[in-house]
Amino acid sequence: MNGIFCVFEGIDGSGKSTQSRMLYEFTLNHGINSLLLHEPTEGFFGKKIREILKSNTLPPVLQQIDLFIKDRHDDVELNIKPALTRGDVIIMDRYFYSNAAYQGGVEFDAIDIIKMNIDEGFPLPHRVYFIDILPQEAMDRIQLRRNGNIELFEKIDFLTKVRDNYLKLIDERFLVIDGNRDINEIHREIKDDFLKLLKIHGRIM
Ligand code: ADP
Ligand code: TYD
């Protein structure tokens, strides 16, 4: 499995979709075989999750963890492992760090949820681009984007907990990015790091 696996993480509205798309376009423009993925997926469990997020009631935390893991299992088998075997670059908008940050709390510690995912045999990414913004800024962006149509997880207290969980997960795989800057400036920082990653893996001189 000699592909290169990059993951974007951050609270809702932090700019993951914007930045993962920009990095994907960069790879396409440079003839690099790549795949842009997103979790929750468009698959069976991903659709179930989206229905729940649009409703007004969340299942118990263990059930939430289980649903996201089932969705991820399909993603790993169908998309991630084959792409890594082909040697492609994978760019992911959310992965199991979201599971830990969003479902982590009093019942299950964020670090324990990472362990549950690793025990499933899900591959570790080479790089995690963690786009950090304050929950208030995220809420302002979400309100603009959705015209006031807010999902269950999009509440300031909840996003504060999620951000605190992310901060606990930071390790050597993470690049912490200040998301309160111009979109192109953030892209440049990510692109520079990505090029270094390609070099380390012998893809470019
Ligand atoms: P996420 O995928 O993390 O939820 P998005 O990429 O969808 O975030 O961005 C959320 C909203 O904020 C969008 O309307 C997007 O255009 C805007 N946005 C993204 N990055 C920035 C930035 N650096 N500065 C200001 N607004 C941004
Ligand atoms: P997403 O569609 O990425 O939302 P956004 O574009 O607004 O960031 O994800 C939907 C929600 O699912 C988001 O609030 C984060 C949440 N989520 C979890 O709670 N656990 C997980 O394991 C994943 C992958 C996502």
Short mmCIF file of C-alpha atoms and ligand atoms in Angstrom, two decimals:
data_model
loop_
_atom_site.label_atom_id
_atom_site.label_comp_id
_atom_site.label_asym_id
_atom_site.label_seq_id
_atom_site.Cartn_x
_atom_site.Cartn_y
_atom_site.Cartn_z
CA MET A 1 0.00 0.00 0.00
CA ASN A 2 2.12 2.90 -1.21
CA GLY A 3 -0.48 5.62 -1.72
CA ILE A 4 -0.45 8.93 0.13
CA PHE A 5 -3.30 9.56 2.50
CA CYS A 6 -4.26 13.11 3.58
CA VAL A 7 -7.19 13.98 5.81
CA PHE A 8 -8.88 17.31 6.48
CA GLU A 9 -10.40 17.81 9.91
CA GLY A 10 -11.99 20.66 11.84
CA ILE A 11 -15.30 21.81 13.24
CA ASP A 12 -18.27 22.46 10.94
CA GLY A 13 -17.66 25.58 8.85
CA SER A 14 -13.87 25.59 9.36
CA GLY A 15 -13.19 25.38 5.61
CA LYS A 16 -12.48 21.67 5.09
CA SER A 17 -14.61 21.30 1.96
CA THR A 18 -13.13 24.45 0.44
CA GLN A 19 -9.53 23.44 1.16
CA SER A 20 -9.86 19.73 0.31
CA ARG A 21 -11.36 20.71 -3.06
CA MET A 22 -8.53 23.18 -3.71
CA LEU A 23 -5.87 20.58 -2.92
CA TYR A 24 -7.67 18.04 -5.11
CA GLU A 25 -7.73 20.52 -8.01
CA PHE A 26 -4.02 21.14 -7.45
CA THR A 27 -3.31 17.41 -7.81
CA LEU A 28 -5.44 17.20 -10.98
CA ASN A 29 -3.64 20.17 -12.52
CA HIS A 30 -0.30 18.47 -11.85
CA GLY A 31 -1.20 15.07 -13.26
CA ILE A 32 -1.20 13.33 -9.87
CA ASN A 33 -3.63 10.40 -9.61
CA SER A 34 -5.90 11.32 -6.75
CA LEU A 35 -9.26 10.72 -5.16
CA LEU A 36 -11.41 13.17 -3.17
CA LEU A 37 -13.56 11.48 -0.52
CA HIS A 38 -15.96 12.66 2.15
CA GLU A 39 -17.36 11.10 5.33
CA PRO A 40 -20.18 10.58 6.06
CA THR A 41 -20.32 8.95 2.61
CA GLU A 42 -23.15 8.73 0.11
CA GLY A 43 -23.49 5.02 0.91
CA PHE A 44 -26.14 3.13 2.88
CA PHE A 45 -24.98 4.12 6.38
CA GLY A 46 -23.95 7.62 5.29
CA LYS A 47 -27.50 8.26 4.08
CA LYS A 48 -28.88 6.99 7.39
CA ILE A 49 -26.55 9.35 9.26
CA ARG A 50 -27.67 12.34 7.18
CA GLU A 51 -31.32 11.58 7.92
CA ILE A 52 -30.52 11.53 11.63
CA LEU A 53 -28.59 14.82 11.42
CA LYS A 54 -31.58 16.48 9.76
CA SER A 55 -34.01 15.16 12.39
CA ASN A 56 -34.39 16.44 15.93
CA THR A 57 -33.22 13.40 17.86
CA LEU A 58 -29.84 11.77 18.16
CA PRO A 59 -29.47 8.06 19.03
CA PRO A 60 -27.29 7.17 22.07
CA VAL A 61 -23.57 7.90 21.60
CA LEU A 62 -22.53 4.25 21.19
CA GLN A 63 -25.08 3.87 18.39
CA GLN A 64 -23.73 7.03 16.74
CA ILE A 65 -20.16 5.70 16.93
CA ASP A 66 -21.34 2.39 15.50
CA LEU A 67 -23.11 4.04 12.53
CA PHE A 68 -20.11 6.21 11.62
CA ILE A 69 -17.79 3.18 11.91
CA LYS A 70 -20.05 1.08 9.66
CA ASP A 71 -20.07 3.89 7.09
CA ARG A 72 -16.26 4.17 7.38
CA HIS A 73 -15.84 0.42 7.03
CA ASP A 74 -17.55 0.56 3.61
CA ASP A 75 -15.45 3.57 2.63
CA VAL A 76 -12.19 1.85 3.66
CA GLU A 77 -12.98 -1.37 1.77
CA LEU A 78 -14.52 0.20 -1.35
CA ASN A 79 -12.39 3.31 -1.80
CA ILE A 80 -9.49 3.84 0.58
CA LYS A 81 -7.64 0.49 0.53
CA PRO A 82 -7.91 0.07 -3.28
CA ALA A 83 -6.62 3.62 -3.85
CA LEU A 84 -3.70 3.09 -1.45
CA THR A 85 -2.86 -0.18 -3.21
CA ARG A 86 -2.90 1.60 -6.59
CA GLY A 87 -0.47 4.16 -5.13
CA ASP A 88 -2.88 7.09 -5.52
CA VAL A 89 -3.19 10.20 -3.39
CA ILE A 90 -6.31 10.22 -1.20
CA ILE A 91 -7.72 13.53 -0.02
CA MET A 92 -10.39 13.09 2.62
CA ASP A 93 -12.87 15.57 3.99
CA ARG A 94 -13.26 14.03 7.52
CA TYR A 95 -12.13 10.63 8.80
CA PHE A 96 -12.05 8.88 12.18
CA TYR A 97 -10.72 11.96 13.98
CA SER A 98 -14.24 13.38 13.44
CA ASN A 99 -15.62 10.31 15.21
CA ALA A 100 -13.41 11.01 18.22
CA ALA A 101 -14.01 14.77 18.26
CA TYR A 102 -17.81 14.68 17.76
CA GLN A 103 -18.73 11.51 19.70
CA GLY A 104 -16.06 11.93 22.41
CA GLY A 105 -17.29 13.11 25.80
CA VAL A 106 -18.24 11.81 29.24
CA GLU A 107 -19.27 8.36 28.01
CA PHE A 108 -16.38 7.69 25.61
CA ASP A 109 -13.08 9.49 25.69
CA ALA A 110 -11.90 10.91 22.35
CA ILE A 111 -8.64 8.91 22.49
CA ASP A 112 -10.58 5.69 23.14
CA ILE A 113 -12.70 6.32 20.03
CA ILE A 114 -9.48 6.65 17.97
CA LYS A 115 -8.42 3.25 19.39
CA MET A 116 -11.80 1.73 18.44
CA ASN A 117 -11.23 2.89 14.84
CA ILE A 118 -7.66 1.61 14.70
CA ASP A 119 -8.86 -1.74 16.09
CA GLU A 120 -11.21 -1.92 13.10
CA GLY A 121 -8.10 -2.01 10.91
CA PHE A 122 -8.72 1.42 9.36
CA PRO A 123 -5.46 2.76 7.86
CA LEU A 124 -3.78 5.73 9.54
CA PRO A 125 -3.37 8.80 7.33
CA HIS A 126 0.08 10.25 6.57
CA ARG A 127 -1.15 13.77 7.24
CA VAL A 128 -4.04 15.45 9.08
CA TYR A 129 -4.72 19.04 8.04
CA PHE A 130 -6.55 20.37 11.08
CA ILE A 131 -8.15 23.69 10.21
CA ASP A 132 -8.67 25.51 13.46
CA ILE A 133 -11.24 28.28 13.89
CA LEU A 134 -13.17 29.47 16.93
CA PRO A 135 -16.71 28.07 17.34
CA GLN A 136 -18.27 31.55 17.11
CA GLU A 137 -16.63 32.16 13.72
CA ALA A 138 -17.87 28.72 12.60
CA MET A 139 -21.42 29.53 13.66
CA ASP A 140 -21.32 32.84 11.78
CA ARG A 141 -20.16 31.07 8.61
CA ILE A 142 -22.73 28.26 8.94
CA GLN A 143 -25.57 30.73 9.43
CA LEU A 144 -24.54 32.58 6.28
CA ARG A 145 -24.18 29.36 4.29
CA ARG A 146 -27.39 27.65 5.42
CA ASN A 147 -29.64 30.67 5.65
CA GLY A 148 -30.29 29.88 9.32
CA ASN A 149 -30.99 26.17 8.64
CA ILE A 150 -28.87 24.61 11.40
CA GLU A 151 -28.16 20.86 11.89
CA LEU A 152 -28.06 19.05 15.23
CA PHE A 153 -24.30 19.32 15.78
CA GLU A 154 -24.13 22.97 14.76
CA LYS A 155 -24.46 24.60 18.20
CA ILE A 156 -21.82 26.73 19.85
CA ASP A 157 -21.47 24.69 23.08
CA PHE A 158 -21.25 21.49 21.12
CA LEU A 159 -18.68 22.88 18.66
CA THR A 160 -16.62 24.12 21.62
CA LYS A 161 -16.49 20.55 22.97
CA VAL A 162 -15.61 19.24 19.51
CA ARG A 163 -12.76 21.72 19.13
CA ASP A 164 -11.42 20.85 22.63
CA ASN A 165 -11.46 17.17 21.64
CA TYR A 166 -9.55 17.89 18.42
CA LEU A 167 -6.90 19.76 20.41
CA LYS A 168 -6.41 16.61 22.55
CA LEU A 169 -5.82 14.48 19.44
CA ILE A 170 -2.96 16.49 17.98
CA ASP A 171 0.11 14.35 17.29
CA GLU A 172 3.00 14.30 14.78
CA ARG A 173 0.62 13.54 11.90
CA PHE A 174 -1.22 16.83 12.43
CA LEU A 175 -0.56 20.17 10.79
CA VAL A 176 -2.52 22.77 12.74
CA ILE A 177 -3.71 25.49 10.40
CA ASP A 178 -5.02 28.88 11.44
CA GLY A 179 -8.33 28.89 9.54
CA ASN A 180 -9.03 32.57 10.16
CA ARG A 181 -7.03 33.68 7.17
CA ASP A 182 -7.58 34.27 3.51
CA ILE A 183 -8.64 31.11 1.64
CA ASN A 184 -5.69 31.31 -0.81
CA GLU A 185 -3.17 31.86 1.97
CA ILE A 186 -4.41 28.71 3.74
CA HIS A 187 -4.25 26.78 0.47
CA ARG A 188 -0.62 27.84 -0.03
CA GLU A 189 0.37 26.56 3.41
CA ILE A 190 -1.35 23.21 2.76
CA LYS A 191 0.07 22.90 -0.76
CA ASP A 192 3.63 23.56 0.49
CA ASP A 193 3.27 20.88 3.14
CA PHE A 194 1.72 18.47 0.63
CA LEU A 195 4.67 18.95 -1.74
CA LYS A 196 7.04 18.09 1.13
CA LEU A 197 5.01 14.95 1.77
CA LEU A 198 5.33 13.95 -1.90
CA LYS A 199 9.09 14.47 -1.63
CA ILE A 200 9.40 12.38 1.54
CA HIS A 201 7.55 9.57 -0.26
CA GLY A 202 9.80 9.79 -3.29
CA ARG A 203 7.10 11.08 -5.65
CA ILE A 204 8.99 14.19 -6.69
CA MET A 205 12.65 15.20 -6.63
P1 ADP B 1 -16.56 22.87 6.20
O1 ADP B 1 -16.44 21.92 5.03
O2 ADP B 1 -15.43 22.75 7.16
O3 ADP B 1 -17.90 22.81 6.87
P2 ADP B 1 -16.64 24.97 4.15
O4 ADP B 1 -15.42 24.80 3.33
O5 ADP B 1 -17.93 24.47 3.59
O6 ADP B 1 -16.40 24.36 5.62
O7 ADP B 1 -16.74 26.53 4.51
C1 ADP B 1 -17.83 27.03 5.27
C2 ADP B 1 -18.20 28.43 4.76
O8 ADP B 1 -17.13 29.33 5.07
C3 ADP B 1 -18.38 28.50 3.23
O9 ADP B 1 -19.39 29.43 2.94
C4 ADP B 1 -17.02 28.96 2.73
O10 ADP B 1 -17.10 29.67 1.52
C5 ADP B 1 -16.55 29.86 3.89
N1 ADP B 1 -15.09 29.85 4.07
C6 ADP B 1 -14.23 28.80 3.90
N2 ADP B 1 -12.96 29.15 4.19
C7 ADP B 1 -13.01 30.45 4.58
C8 ADP B 1 -12.01 31.39 5.03
N3 ADP B 1 -10.71 31.07 5.13
N4 ADP B 1 -12.41 32.64 5.34
C9 ADP B 1 -13.73 32.98 5.26
N5 ADP B 1 -14.72 32.14 4.86
C10 ADP B 1 -14.38 30.89 4.52
P1 TYD B 2 -20.28 17.03 7.07
O1 TYD B 2 -21.26 16.71 5.99
O2 TYD B 2 -18.83 16.95 6.78
O3 TYD B 2 -20.64 18.45 7.67
P2 TYD B 2 -19.94 19.85 7.37
O4 TYD B 2 -19.74 19.95 5.88
O5 TYD B 2 -20.96 20.82 7.90
O6 TYD B 2 -18.66 19.90 8.14
O7 TYD B 2 -20.54 16.06 8.29
C1 TYD B 2 -21.80 15.97 8.87
C2 TYD B 2 -21.68 15.91 10.36
O8 TYD B 2 -21.24 14.62 10.78
C3 TYD B 2 -20.71 16.93 10.93
O9 TYD B 2 -21.41 17.72 11.88
C4 TYD B 2 -19.68 16.07 11.65
C5 TYD B 2 -20.38 14.78 11.90
N1 TYD B 2 -19.52 13.58 12.05
C6 TYD B 2 -19.51 12.90 13.26
O10 TYD B 2 -20.20 13.32 14.22
N2 TYD B 2 -18.74 11.78 13.39
C7 TYD B 2 -18.01 11.28 12.37
O11 TYD B 2 -17.33 10.23 12.53
C8 TYD B 2 -18.03 11.98 11.11
C9 TYD B 2 -17.24 11.47 9.94
C10 TYD B 2 -18.81 13.13 10.98
#
